PDB file of C-alpha atoms and ligand atoms in Angstrom:
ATOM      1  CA  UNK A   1     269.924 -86.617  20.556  1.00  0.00           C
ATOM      2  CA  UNK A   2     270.093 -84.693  17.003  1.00  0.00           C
ATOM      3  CA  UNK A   3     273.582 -86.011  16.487  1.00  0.00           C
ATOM      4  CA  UNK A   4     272.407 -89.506  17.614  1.00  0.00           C
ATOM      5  CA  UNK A   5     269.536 -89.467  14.789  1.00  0.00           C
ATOM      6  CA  UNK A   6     271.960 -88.023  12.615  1.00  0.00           C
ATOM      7  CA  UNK A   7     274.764 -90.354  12.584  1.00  0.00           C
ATOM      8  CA  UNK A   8     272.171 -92.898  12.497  1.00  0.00           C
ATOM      9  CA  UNK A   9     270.972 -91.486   8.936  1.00  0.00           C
ATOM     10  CA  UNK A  10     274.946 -91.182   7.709  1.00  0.00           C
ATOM     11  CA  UNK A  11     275.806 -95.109   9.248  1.00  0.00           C
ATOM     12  CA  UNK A  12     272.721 -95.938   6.306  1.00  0.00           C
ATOM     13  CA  UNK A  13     273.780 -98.244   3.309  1.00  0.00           C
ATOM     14  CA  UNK A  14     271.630 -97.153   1.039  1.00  0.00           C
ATOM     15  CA  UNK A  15     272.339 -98.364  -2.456  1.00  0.00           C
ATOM     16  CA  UNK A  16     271.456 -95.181  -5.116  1.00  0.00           C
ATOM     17  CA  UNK A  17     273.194 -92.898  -7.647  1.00  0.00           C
ATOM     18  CA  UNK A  18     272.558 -89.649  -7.108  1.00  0.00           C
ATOM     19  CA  UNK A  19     273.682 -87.363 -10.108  1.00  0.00           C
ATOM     20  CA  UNK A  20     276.080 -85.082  -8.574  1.00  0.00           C
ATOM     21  CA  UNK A  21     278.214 -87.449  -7.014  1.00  0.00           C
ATOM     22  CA  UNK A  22     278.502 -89.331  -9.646  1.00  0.00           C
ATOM     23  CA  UNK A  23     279.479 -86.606 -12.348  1.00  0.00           C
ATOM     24  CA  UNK A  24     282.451 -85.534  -9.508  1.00  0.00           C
ATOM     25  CA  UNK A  25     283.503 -89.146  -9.044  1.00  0.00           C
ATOM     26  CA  UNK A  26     284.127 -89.572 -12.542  1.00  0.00           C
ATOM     27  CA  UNK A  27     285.250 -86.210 -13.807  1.00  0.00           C
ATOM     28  CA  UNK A  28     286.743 -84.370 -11.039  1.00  0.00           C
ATOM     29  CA  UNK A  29     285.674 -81.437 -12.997  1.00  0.00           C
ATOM     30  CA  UNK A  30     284.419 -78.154 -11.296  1.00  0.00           C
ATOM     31  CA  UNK A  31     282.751 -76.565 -14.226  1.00  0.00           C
ATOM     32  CA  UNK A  32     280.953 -79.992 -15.385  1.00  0.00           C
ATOM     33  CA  UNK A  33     279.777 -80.349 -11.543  1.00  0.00           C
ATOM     34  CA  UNK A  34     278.351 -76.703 -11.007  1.00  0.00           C
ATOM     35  CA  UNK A  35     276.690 -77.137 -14.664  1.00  0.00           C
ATOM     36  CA  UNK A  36     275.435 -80.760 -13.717  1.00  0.00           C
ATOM     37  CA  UNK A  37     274.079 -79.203  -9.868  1.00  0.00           C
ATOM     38  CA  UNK A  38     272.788 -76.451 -12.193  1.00  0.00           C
ATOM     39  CA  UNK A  39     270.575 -79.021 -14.473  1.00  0.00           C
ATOM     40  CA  UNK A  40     269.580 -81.188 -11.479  1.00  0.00           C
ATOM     41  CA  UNK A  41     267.271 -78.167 -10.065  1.00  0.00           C
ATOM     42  CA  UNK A  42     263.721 -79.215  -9.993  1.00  0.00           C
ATOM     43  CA  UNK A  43     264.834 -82.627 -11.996  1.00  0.00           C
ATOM     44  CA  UNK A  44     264.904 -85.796 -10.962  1.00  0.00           C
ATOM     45  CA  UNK A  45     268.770 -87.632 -10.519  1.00  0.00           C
ATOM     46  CA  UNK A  46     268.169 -90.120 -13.463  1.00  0.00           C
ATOM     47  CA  UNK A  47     267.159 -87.393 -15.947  1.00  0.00           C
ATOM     48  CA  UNK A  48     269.628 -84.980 -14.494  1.00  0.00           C
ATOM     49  CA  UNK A  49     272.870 -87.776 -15.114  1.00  0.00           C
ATOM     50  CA  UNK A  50     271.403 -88.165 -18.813  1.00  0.00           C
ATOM     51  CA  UNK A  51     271.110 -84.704 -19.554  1.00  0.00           C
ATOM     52  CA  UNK A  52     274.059 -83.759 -17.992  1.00  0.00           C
ATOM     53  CA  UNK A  53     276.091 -86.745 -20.420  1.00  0.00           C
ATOM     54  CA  UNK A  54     273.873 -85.274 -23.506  1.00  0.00           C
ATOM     55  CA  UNK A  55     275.356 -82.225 -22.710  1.00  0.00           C
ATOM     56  CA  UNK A  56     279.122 -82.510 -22.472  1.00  0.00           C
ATOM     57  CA  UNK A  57     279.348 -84.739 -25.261  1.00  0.00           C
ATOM     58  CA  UNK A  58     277.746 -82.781 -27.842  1.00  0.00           C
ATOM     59  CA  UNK A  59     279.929 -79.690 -26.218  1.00  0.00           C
ATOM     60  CA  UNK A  60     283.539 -81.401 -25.190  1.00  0.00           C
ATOM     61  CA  UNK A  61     285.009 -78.592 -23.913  1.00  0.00           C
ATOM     62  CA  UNK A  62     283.943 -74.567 -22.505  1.00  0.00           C
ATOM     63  CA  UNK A  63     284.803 -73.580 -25.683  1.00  0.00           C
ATOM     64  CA  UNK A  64     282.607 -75.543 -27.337  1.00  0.00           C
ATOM     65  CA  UNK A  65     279.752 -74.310 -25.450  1.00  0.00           C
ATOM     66  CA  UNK A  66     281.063 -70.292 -25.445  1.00  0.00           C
ATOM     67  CA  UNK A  67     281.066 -70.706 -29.659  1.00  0.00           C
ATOM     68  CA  UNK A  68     277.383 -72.244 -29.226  1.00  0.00           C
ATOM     69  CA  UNK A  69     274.397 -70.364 -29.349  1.00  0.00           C
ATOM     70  CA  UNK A  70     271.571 -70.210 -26.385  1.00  0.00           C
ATOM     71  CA  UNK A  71     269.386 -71.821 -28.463  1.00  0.00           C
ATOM     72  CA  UNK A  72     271.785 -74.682 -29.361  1.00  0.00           C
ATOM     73  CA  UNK A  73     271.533 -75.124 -25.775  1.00  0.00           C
ATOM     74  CA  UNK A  74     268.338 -74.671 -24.943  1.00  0.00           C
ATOM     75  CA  UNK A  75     267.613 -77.565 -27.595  1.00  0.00           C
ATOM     76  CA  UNK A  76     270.016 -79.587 -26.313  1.00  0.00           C
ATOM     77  CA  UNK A  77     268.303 -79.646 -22.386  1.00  0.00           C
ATOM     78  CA  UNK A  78     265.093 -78.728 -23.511  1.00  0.00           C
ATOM     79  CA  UNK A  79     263.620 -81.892 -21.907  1.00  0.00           C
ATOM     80  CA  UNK A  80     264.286 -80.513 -18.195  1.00  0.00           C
ATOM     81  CA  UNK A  81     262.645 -77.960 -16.509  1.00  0.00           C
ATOM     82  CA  UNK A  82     263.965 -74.166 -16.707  1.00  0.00           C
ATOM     83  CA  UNK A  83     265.429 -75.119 -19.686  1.00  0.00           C
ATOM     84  CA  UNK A  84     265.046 -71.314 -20.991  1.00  0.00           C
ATOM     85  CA  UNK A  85     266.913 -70.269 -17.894  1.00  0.00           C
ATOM     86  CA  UNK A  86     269.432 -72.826 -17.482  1.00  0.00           C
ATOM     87  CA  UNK A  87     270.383 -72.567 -21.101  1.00  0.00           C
ATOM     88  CA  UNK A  88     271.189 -68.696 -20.834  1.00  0.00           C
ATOM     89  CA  UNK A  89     272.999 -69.621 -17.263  1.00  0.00           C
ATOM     90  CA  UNK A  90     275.053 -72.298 -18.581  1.00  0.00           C
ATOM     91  CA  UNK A  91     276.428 -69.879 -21.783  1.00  0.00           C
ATOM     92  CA  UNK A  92     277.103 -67.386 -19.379  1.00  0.00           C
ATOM     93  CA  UNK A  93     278.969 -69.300 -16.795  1.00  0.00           C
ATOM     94  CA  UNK A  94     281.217 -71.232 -20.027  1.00  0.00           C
ATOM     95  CA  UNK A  95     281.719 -67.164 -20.504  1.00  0.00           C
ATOM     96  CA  UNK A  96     283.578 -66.101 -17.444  1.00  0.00           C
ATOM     97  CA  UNK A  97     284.391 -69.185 -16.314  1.00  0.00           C
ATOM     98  CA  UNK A  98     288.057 -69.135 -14.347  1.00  0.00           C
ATOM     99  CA  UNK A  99     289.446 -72.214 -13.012  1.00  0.00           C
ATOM    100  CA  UNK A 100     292.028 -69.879 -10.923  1.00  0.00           C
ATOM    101  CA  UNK A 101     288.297 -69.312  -9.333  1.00  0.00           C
ATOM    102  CA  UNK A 102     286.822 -72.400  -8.738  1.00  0.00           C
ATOM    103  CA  UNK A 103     286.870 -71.723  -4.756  1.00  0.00           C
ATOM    104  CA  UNK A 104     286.857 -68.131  -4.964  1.00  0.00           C
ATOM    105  CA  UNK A 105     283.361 -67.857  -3.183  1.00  0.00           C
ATOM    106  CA  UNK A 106     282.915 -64.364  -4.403  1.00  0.00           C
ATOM    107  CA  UNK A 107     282.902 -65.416  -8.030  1.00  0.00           C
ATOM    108  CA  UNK A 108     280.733 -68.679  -7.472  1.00  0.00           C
ATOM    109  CA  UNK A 109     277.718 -67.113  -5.902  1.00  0.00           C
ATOM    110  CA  UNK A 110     277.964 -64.585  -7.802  1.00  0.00           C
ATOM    111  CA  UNK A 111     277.373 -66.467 -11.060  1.00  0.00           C
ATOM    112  CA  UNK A 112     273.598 -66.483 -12.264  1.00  0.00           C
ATOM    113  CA  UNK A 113     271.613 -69.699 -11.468  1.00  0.00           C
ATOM    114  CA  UNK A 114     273.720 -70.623  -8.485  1.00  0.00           C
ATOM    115  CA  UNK A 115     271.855 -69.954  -5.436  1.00  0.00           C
ATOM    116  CA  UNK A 116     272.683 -71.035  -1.879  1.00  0.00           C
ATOM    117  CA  UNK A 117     271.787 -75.072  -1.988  1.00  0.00           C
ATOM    118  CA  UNK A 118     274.151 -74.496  -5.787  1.00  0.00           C
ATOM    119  CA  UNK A 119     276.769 -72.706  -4.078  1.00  0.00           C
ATOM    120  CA  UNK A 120     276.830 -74.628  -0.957  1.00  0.00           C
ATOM    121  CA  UNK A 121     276.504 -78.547  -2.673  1.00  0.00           C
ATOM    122  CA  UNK A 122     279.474 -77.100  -4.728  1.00  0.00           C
ATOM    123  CA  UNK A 123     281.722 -75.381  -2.445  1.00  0.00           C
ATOM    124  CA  UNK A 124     281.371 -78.624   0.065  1.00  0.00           C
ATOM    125  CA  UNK A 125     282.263 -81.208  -2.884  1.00  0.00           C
ATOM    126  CA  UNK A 126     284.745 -79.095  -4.601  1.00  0.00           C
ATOM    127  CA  UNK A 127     286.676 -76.707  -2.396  1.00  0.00           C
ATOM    128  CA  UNK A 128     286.135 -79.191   0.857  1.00  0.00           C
ATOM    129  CA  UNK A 129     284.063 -75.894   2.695  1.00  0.00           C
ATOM    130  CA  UNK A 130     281.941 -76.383   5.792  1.00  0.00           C
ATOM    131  CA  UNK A 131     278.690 -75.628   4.033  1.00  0.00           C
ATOM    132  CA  UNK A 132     275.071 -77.706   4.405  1.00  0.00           C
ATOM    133  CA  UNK A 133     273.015 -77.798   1.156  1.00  0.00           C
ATOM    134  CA  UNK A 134     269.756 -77.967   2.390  1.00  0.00           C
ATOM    135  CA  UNK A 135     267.494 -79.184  -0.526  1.00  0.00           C
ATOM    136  CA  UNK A 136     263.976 -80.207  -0.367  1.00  0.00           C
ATOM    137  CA  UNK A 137     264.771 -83.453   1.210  1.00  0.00           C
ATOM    138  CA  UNK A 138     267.350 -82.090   3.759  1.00  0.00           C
ATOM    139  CA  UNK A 139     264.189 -79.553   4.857  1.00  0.00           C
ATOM    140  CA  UNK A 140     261.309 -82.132   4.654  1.00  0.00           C
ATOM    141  CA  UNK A 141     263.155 -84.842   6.453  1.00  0.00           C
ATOM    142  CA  UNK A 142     264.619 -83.079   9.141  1.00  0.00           C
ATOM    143  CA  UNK A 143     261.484 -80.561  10.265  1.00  0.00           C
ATOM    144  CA  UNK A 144     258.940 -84.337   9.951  1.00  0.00           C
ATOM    145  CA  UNK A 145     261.940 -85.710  12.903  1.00  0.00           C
ATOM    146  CA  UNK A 146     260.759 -82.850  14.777  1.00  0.00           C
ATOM    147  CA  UNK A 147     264.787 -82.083  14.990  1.00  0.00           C
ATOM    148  CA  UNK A 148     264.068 -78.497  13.450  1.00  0.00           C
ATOM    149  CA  UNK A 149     260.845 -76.339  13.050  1.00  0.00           C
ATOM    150  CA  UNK A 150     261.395 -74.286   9.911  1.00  0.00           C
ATOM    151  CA  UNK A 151     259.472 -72.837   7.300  1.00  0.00           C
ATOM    152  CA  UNK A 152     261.520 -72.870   4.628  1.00  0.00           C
ATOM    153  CA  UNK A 153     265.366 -73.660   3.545  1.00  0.00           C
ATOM    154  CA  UNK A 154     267.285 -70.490   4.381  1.00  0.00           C
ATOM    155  CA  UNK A 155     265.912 -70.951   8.220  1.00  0.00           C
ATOM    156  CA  UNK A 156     266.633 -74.710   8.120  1.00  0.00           C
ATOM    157  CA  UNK A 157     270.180 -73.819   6.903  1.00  0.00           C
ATOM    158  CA  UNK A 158     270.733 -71.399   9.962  1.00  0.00           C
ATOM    159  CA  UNK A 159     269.128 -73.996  12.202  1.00  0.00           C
ATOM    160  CA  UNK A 160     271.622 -76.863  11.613  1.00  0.00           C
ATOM    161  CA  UNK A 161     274.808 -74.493  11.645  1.00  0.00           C
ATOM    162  CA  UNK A 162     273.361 -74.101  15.543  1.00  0.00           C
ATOM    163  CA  UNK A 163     272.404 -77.486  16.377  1.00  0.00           C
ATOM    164  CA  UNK A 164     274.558 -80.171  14.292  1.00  0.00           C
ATOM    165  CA  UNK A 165     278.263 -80.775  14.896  1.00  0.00           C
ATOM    166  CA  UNK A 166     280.223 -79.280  11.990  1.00  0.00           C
ATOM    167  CA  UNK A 167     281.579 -82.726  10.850  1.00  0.00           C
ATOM    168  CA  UNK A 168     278.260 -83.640   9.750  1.00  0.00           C
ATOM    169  CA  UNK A 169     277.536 -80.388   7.791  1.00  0.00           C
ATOM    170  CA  UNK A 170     279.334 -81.751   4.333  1.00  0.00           C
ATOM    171  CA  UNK A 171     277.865 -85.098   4.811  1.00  0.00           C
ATOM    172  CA  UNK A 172     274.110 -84.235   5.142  1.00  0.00           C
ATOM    173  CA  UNK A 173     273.192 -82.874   1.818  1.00  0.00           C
ATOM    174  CA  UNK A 174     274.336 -86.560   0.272  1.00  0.00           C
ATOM    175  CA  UNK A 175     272.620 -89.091   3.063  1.00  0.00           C
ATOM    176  CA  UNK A 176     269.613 -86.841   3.342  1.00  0.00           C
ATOM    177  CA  UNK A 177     268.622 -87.078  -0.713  1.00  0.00           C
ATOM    178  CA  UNK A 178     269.239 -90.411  -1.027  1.00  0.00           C
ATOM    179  CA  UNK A 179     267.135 -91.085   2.147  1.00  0.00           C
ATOM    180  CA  UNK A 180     264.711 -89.099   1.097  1.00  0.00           C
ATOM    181  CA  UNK A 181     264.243 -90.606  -2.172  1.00  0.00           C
ATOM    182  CA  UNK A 182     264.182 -94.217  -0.565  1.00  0.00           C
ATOM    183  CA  UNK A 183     262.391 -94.042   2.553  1.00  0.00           C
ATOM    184  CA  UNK A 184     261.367 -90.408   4.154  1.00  0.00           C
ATOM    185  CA  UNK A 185     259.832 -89.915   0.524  1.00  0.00           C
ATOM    186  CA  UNK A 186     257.932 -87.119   0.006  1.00  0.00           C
ATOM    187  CA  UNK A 187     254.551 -88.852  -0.193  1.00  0.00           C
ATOM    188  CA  UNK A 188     253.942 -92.375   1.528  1.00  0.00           C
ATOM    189  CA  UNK A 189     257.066 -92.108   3.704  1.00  0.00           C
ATOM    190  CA  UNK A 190     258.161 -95.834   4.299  1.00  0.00           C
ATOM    191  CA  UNK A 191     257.992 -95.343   8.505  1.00  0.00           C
ATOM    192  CA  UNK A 192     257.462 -99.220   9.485  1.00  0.00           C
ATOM    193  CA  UNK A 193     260.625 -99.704   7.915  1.00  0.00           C
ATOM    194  CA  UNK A 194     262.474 -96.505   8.683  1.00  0.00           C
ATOM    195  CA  UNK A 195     265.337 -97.482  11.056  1.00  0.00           C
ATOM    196  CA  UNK A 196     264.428 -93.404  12.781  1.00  0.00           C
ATOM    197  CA  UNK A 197     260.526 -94.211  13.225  1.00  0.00           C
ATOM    198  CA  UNK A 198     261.294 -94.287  17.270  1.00  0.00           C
ATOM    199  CA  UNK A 199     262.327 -90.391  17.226  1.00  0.00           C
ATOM    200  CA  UNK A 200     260.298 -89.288  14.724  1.00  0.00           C
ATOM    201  CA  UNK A 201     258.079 -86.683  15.449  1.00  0.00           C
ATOM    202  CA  UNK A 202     255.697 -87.095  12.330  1.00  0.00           C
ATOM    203  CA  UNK A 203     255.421 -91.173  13.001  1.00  0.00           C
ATOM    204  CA  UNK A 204     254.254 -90.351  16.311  1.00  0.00           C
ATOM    205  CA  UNK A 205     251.918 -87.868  15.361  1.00  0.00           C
ATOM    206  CA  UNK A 206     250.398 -90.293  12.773  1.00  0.00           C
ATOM    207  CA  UNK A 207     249.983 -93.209  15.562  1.00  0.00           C
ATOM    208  CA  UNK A 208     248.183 -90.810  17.584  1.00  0.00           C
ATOM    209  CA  UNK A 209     245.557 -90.298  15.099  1.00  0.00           C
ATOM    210  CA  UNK A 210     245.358 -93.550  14.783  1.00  0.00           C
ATOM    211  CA  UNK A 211     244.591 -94.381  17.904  1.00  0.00           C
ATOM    212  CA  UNK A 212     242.363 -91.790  18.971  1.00  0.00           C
ATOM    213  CA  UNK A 213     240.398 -92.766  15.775  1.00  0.00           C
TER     214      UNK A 213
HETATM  215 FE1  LIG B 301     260.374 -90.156   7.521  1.00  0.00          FE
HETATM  216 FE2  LIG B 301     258.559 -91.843   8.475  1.00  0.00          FE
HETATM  217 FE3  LIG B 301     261.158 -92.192   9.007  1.00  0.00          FE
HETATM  218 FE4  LIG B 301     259.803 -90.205  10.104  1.00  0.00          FE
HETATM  219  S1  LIG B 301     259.471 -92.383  10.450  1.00  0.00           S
HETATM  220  S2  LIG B 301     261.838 -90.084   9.211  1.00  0.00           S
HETATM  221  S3  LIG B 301     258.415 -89.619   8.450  1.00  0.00           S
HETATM  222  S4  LIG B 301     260.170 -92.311   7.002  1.00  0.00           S
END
């Protein structure tokens, strides 16, 4: 049944550009995409693609950005949040940055700012790894199915390596946000259209109420 529901969310069409993809698609560059997945934290895709741009054209190449100074940066992406903090991680990755490394695990978790949902969106797009970023929406969507009961996104991680077939676990992160930003959104979820309102757990709960009202 959680593979059912779950190639049902991957079969969706739905039209939406979400920043990471986008910045791979057209770059193929490892150090643009971890800097982009870096900016995209707690910011939404549309800001994240136009920061991201803002970014690598004022500073063309690592270089460019190793010469500049963290308050160059910071004023350059100070319209996002944790620009402070990005702006410090961003000089410091352009300053070890190896691209003998990009799938050297060791050295990409290790770098400041890249936690496991970094690390994991990364490795899966980049280096082709079995990894599941679980996000916000990835966690919210999948514990309102009633498919996991988690409390927050380390547990949901460990929960789908157990329960969903490893051909799904690159694929999730992707379908997930952009269902989650369409339909299963965070407030007023869109469940009388949602093609998954007959397993959900959360729809069900809701119609109860309802009726018992
Ligand atoms: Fe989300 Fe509603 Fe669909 Fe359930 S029925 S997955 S809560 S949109």
């Amino acid at each position: 049944m959680v593979n059912d529901i779950i190639n049902i969310l991957l079969n969706l069409d739905i039209k939406d550009i979400l920043a990471t993809e986008e910045v791979w698609k057209k770059y193929k560059d490892p150090f643009r995409l971890l800097i982009t997945i870096i900016i995209s934290i707690r910011v939404r895709e549309e800001k994240t693609i136009e920061v991201s741009e803002r970014l690598f054209s004022k500073y063309r190449a690592i270089e460019d950005i190793k010469n500049s100074s963290i308050d160059e940066i910071r004023d350059t992406i100070k319209d996002i949040g944790l620009f402070n903090q990005k702006a410090k991680w961003i000089k410091y990755i352009a300053e070890v940055w190896d691209y003998n490394k990009i799938c050297d695990e060791e050295f990409i978790r290790s770098l400041p700012g890249v936690g496991r949902k970094v690390a994991n969106l990364y490795l899966s797009v980049v280096c082709n790894k079995d990894y599941i970023a679980v996000d916000t929406h990835v966690h919210r969507i999948l514990n309102r199915l009633g498919i996991i009961n988690t409390r927050n996104h380390e547990e949901t991680e460990k929960e789908l390596y157990k329960i969903l077939d490893k051909s799904y676990w690159k694929l999730i992160n992707f379908k997930l946000v952009r269902f989650g930003r369409n339909i299963c959104k965070p407030r007023d979820p869109k469940c009388e259209i949602c093609p998954l309102n007959n397993y959900c757990k959360y729809y069900k709960n809701i119609n109860n109420k309802e009726k018992n009202k």
